[in-house]
Short mmCIF file of C-alpha atoms in Angstrom, two decimals:
data_model
loop_
_atom_site.label_atom_id
_atom_site.label_comp_id
_atom_site.label_asym_id
_atom_site.label_seq_id
_atom_site.Cartn_x
_atom_site.Cartn_y
_atom_site.Cartn_z
CA MET A 292 -6.85 -13.70 -15.90
CA LEU A 293 -8.09 -10.46 -14.18
CA PHE A 294 -11.12 -9.58 -12.31
CA ASN A 295 -11.31 -5.89 -11.51
CA PRO A 296 -14.01 -4.76 -8.99
CA TRP A 297 -13.33 -1.20 -10.18
CA CYS A 298 -14.25 -1.64 -13.90
CA GLU A 299 -17.92 -1.37 -14.71
CA ASP A 300 -17.53 -3.94 -17.40
CA ASP A 301 -16.17 -6.55 -15.30
CA LEU A 302 -18.59 -9.08 -13.63
CA ILE A 303 -17.28 -8.61 -10.22
CA PHE A 304 -17.56 -4.82 -10.27
CA LEU A 305 -18.47 -3.19 -6.92
CA ASP A 306 -20.25 0.32 -7.54
CA SER A 307 -19.32 1.32 -3.77
CA GLU A 308 -16.11 2.55 -2.83
CA GLU A 309 -16.92 1.30 0.56
CA GLU A 310 -17.81 -2.14 -0.47
CA ARG A 311 -14.38 -2.22 -2.33
CA GLN A 312 -12.37 -1.06 0.60
CA GLU A 313 -14.04 -3.60 2.75
CA TYR A 314 -14.35 -6.80 0.76
CA VAL A 315 -11.30 -6.31 -1.72
CA LEU A 316 -8.59 -4.07 0.32
CA ASN A 317 -8.90 -4.82 3.87
CA ASP A 318 -6.44 -7.56 4.56
CA VAL A 319 -7.67 -8.06 8.23
CA GLY A 320 -10.97 -8.73 9.55
CA ARG A 321 -13.19 -10.81 12.05
CA ILE A 322 -13.73 -14.42 11.88
CA TYR A 323 -16.56 -15.94 13.66
CA TYR A 324 -16.48 -19.67 14.85
CA GLY A 325 -18.00 -22.13 17.46
CA THR A 326 -21.66 -23.41 17.41
CA GLU A 327 -25.15 -21.98 17.19
CA ASN A 328 -25.16 -21.40 20.81
CA GLN A 329 -21.45 -20.44 21.40
CA ILE A 330 -20.11 -18.08 19.01
CA GLY A 331 -16.54 -16.72 19.04
CA GLU A 332 -14.80 -14.33 17.04
CA ARG A 333 -11.10 -13.53 16.42
CA THR A 334 -8.96 -11.38 14.07
CA TRP A 335 -7.99 -12.97 10.71
CA ASN A 336 -4.98 -11.92 8.63
CA TYR A 337 -6.16 -12.31 4.87
CA GLY A 338 -2.65 -11.34 3.72
CA GLN A 339 -3.68 -10.77 0.00
CA PHE A 340 -0.80 -8.24 -0.36
CA ASN A 341 1.72 -10.61 1.08
CA ASP A 342 4.34 -11.03 -1.98
CA LYS A 343 4.12 -14.82 -2.07
CA ILE A 344 0.25 -15.13 -1.76
CA PHE A 345 -0.59 -14.44 -5.50
CA ALA A 346 1.73 -17.38 -6.65
CA ALA A 347 0.29 -19.56 -3.94
CA CYS A 348 -3.28 -18.78 -4.94
CA LEU A 349 -2.41 -19.52 -8.74
CA PHE A 350 -0.83 -22.92 -7.62
CA VAL A 351 -3.97 -23.81 -6.09
CA LEU A 352 -5.75 -23.13 -9.51
CA GLU A 353 -3.14 -25.08 -11.13
CA LYS A 354 -3.77 -28.11 -8.63
CA SER A 355 -7.20 -28.17 -9.38
CA LYS A 356 -6.22 -29.65 -12.71
CA THR A 357 -9.05 -27.40 -14.20
CA PRO A 358 -8.49 -26.10 -18.02
CA ASN A 359 -7.19 -22.45 -17.38
CA SER A 360 -9.34 -21.19 -20.26
CA GLY A 361 -11.99 -21.37 -17.59
CA TRP A 362 -10.08 -19.10 -15.18
CA GLY A 363 -11.38 -15.96 -16.81
CA ASP A 364 -14.92 -16.71 -15.44
CA PRO A 365 -15.14 -15.35 -12.01
CA VAL A 366 -18.37 -17.89 -11.07
CA ASN A 367 -16.05 -21.03 -12.43
CA VAL A 368 -13.09 -19.58 -10.44
CA VAL A 369 -15.13 -19.15 -7.30
CA ARG A 370 -16.37 -22.96 -7.82
CA ILE A 371 -12.81 -24.23 -8.44
CA ILE A 372 -11.37 -22.42 -5.31
CA SER A 373 -14.31 -23.37 -3.06
CA ALA A 374 -13.85 -27.11 -3.88
CA MET A 375 -9.87 -26.77 -3.57
CA VAL A 376 -9.77 -25.24 -0.15
CA ASN A 377 -11.07 -28.44 1.47
CA SER A 378 -8.91 -31.48 0.69
CA PRO A 379 -10.45 -34.69 0.71
CA ASP A 380 -11.63 -35.20 -2.68
CA ASP A 381 -9.51 -32.73 -4.67
CA LEU A 382 -6.03 -32.69 -2.68
CA GLY A 383 -6.73 -29.25 -1.89
CA VAL A 384 -5.54 -26.75 0.54
CA LEU A 385 -6.75 -27.86 4.17
CA GLU A 386 -7.57 -31.21 5.91
CA GLY A 387 -10.36 -30.87 8.23
CA ASN A 388 -10.44 -32.16 11.52
CA TRP A 389 -12.82 -31.81 14.43
CA SER A 390 -11.61 -34.75 16.57
CA GLY A 391 -9.56 -32.68 18.86
CA ASP A 392 -6.62 -34.69 18.22
CA TYR A 393 -4.16 -32.68 16.25
CA SER A 394 -0.89 -34.16 17.25
CA LYS A 395 -0.23 -35.25 13.23
CA GLY A 396 -0.51 -31.43 12.38
CA THR A 397 -1.44 -28.04 13.77
CA SER A 398 -4.63 -27.17 15.83
CA PRO A 399 -7.15 -25.27 13.81
CA THR A 400 -7.26 -22.88 16.76
CA PHE A 401 -3.51 -21.94 16.29
CA TRP A 402 -4.08 -20.17 12.79
CA ASN A 403 -4.65 -16.56 12.68
CA GLY A 404 -4.34 -15.97 9.19
CA SER A 405 -4.10 -17.36 5.71
CA VAL A 406 -0.49 -16.47 4.64
CA GLU A 407 1.09 -19.43 6.47
CA ILE A 408 -1.46 -22.00 5.28
CA LEU A 409 -1.21 -21.24 1.66
CA GLN A 410 2.55 -20.72 1.74
CA GLU A 411 2.91 -24.28 3.37
CA TYR A 412 0.55 -25.61 0.60
CA HIS A 413 2.40 -24.21 -2.00
CA ARG A 414 5.94 -25.26 -0.29
CA ASN A 415 4.99 -28.65 0.01
CA ASN A 416 3.81 -29.05 -3.56
CA GLY A 417 0.18 -29.40 -2.85
CA SER A 418 0.03 -31.86 0.38
CA PRO A 419 -2.75 -30.63 2.27
CA VAL A 420 -2.06 -28.62 5.59
CA LYS A 421 -3.21 -30.01 8.64
CA TYR A 422 -5.91 -28.75 10.08
CA GLY A 423 -8.44 -26.85 9.47
CA GLN A 424 -12.20 -26.23 10.46
CA CYS A 425 -14.89 -24.16 8.93
CA TRP A 426 -13.72 -20.57 9.92
CA VAL A 427 -10.16 -21.55 8.75
CA PHE A 428 -11.63 -22.64 5.26
CA ALA A 429 -13.61 -19.43 5.21
CA GLY A 430 -10.49 -17.40 5.69
CA VAL A 431 -8.41 -19.04 3.32
CA PHE A 432 -11.07 -18.77 0.56
CA THR A 433 -11.72 -15.06 1.24
CA THR A 434 -8.00 -14.70 0.86
CA THR A 435 -7.79 -16.35 -2.53
CA GLN A 436 -10.72 -14.45 -3.80
CA ARG A 437 -9.25 -11.03 -2.71
CA THR A 438 -5.95 -11.76 -4.06
CA ILE A 439 -7.46 -12.87 -7.60
CA GLN A 440 -9.37 -9.71 -7.62
CA MET A 441 -5.88 -7.90 -7.04
CA CYS A 442 -3.94 -9.89 -9.63
CA PRO A 443 -1.59 -7.74 -11.90
#
């Protein structure tokens, strides 16, 4: 499995070096959250270069129980990871919670990056991390995609 945004023959090729810098190599970005009428933003550490993140991302793919023969297709991998970031039906990475009661886990507002979340999921053998909301799901999804694009 190797997705290479620098290779013209790869489906995920990005013709613009500026886009590769932003969408593949930038390990810190802005995450937006809130409602239609009240939008906030915060810095998010994608952490795709962290030495344990690649193993955690492969673990997510393995936990999906999808045939690894499909892992060479970037469209298929995006669909798998998209399903696996949210836990309810796939035993995925994060359990969503919008109730305001986070006493059995971590408040979504605590998270400022994906590294701790993915490492906790991996360390706990695929037990969903508590808790996430939309922007946390988006941050973790982005990290997995950037990591897989940089895989060895």
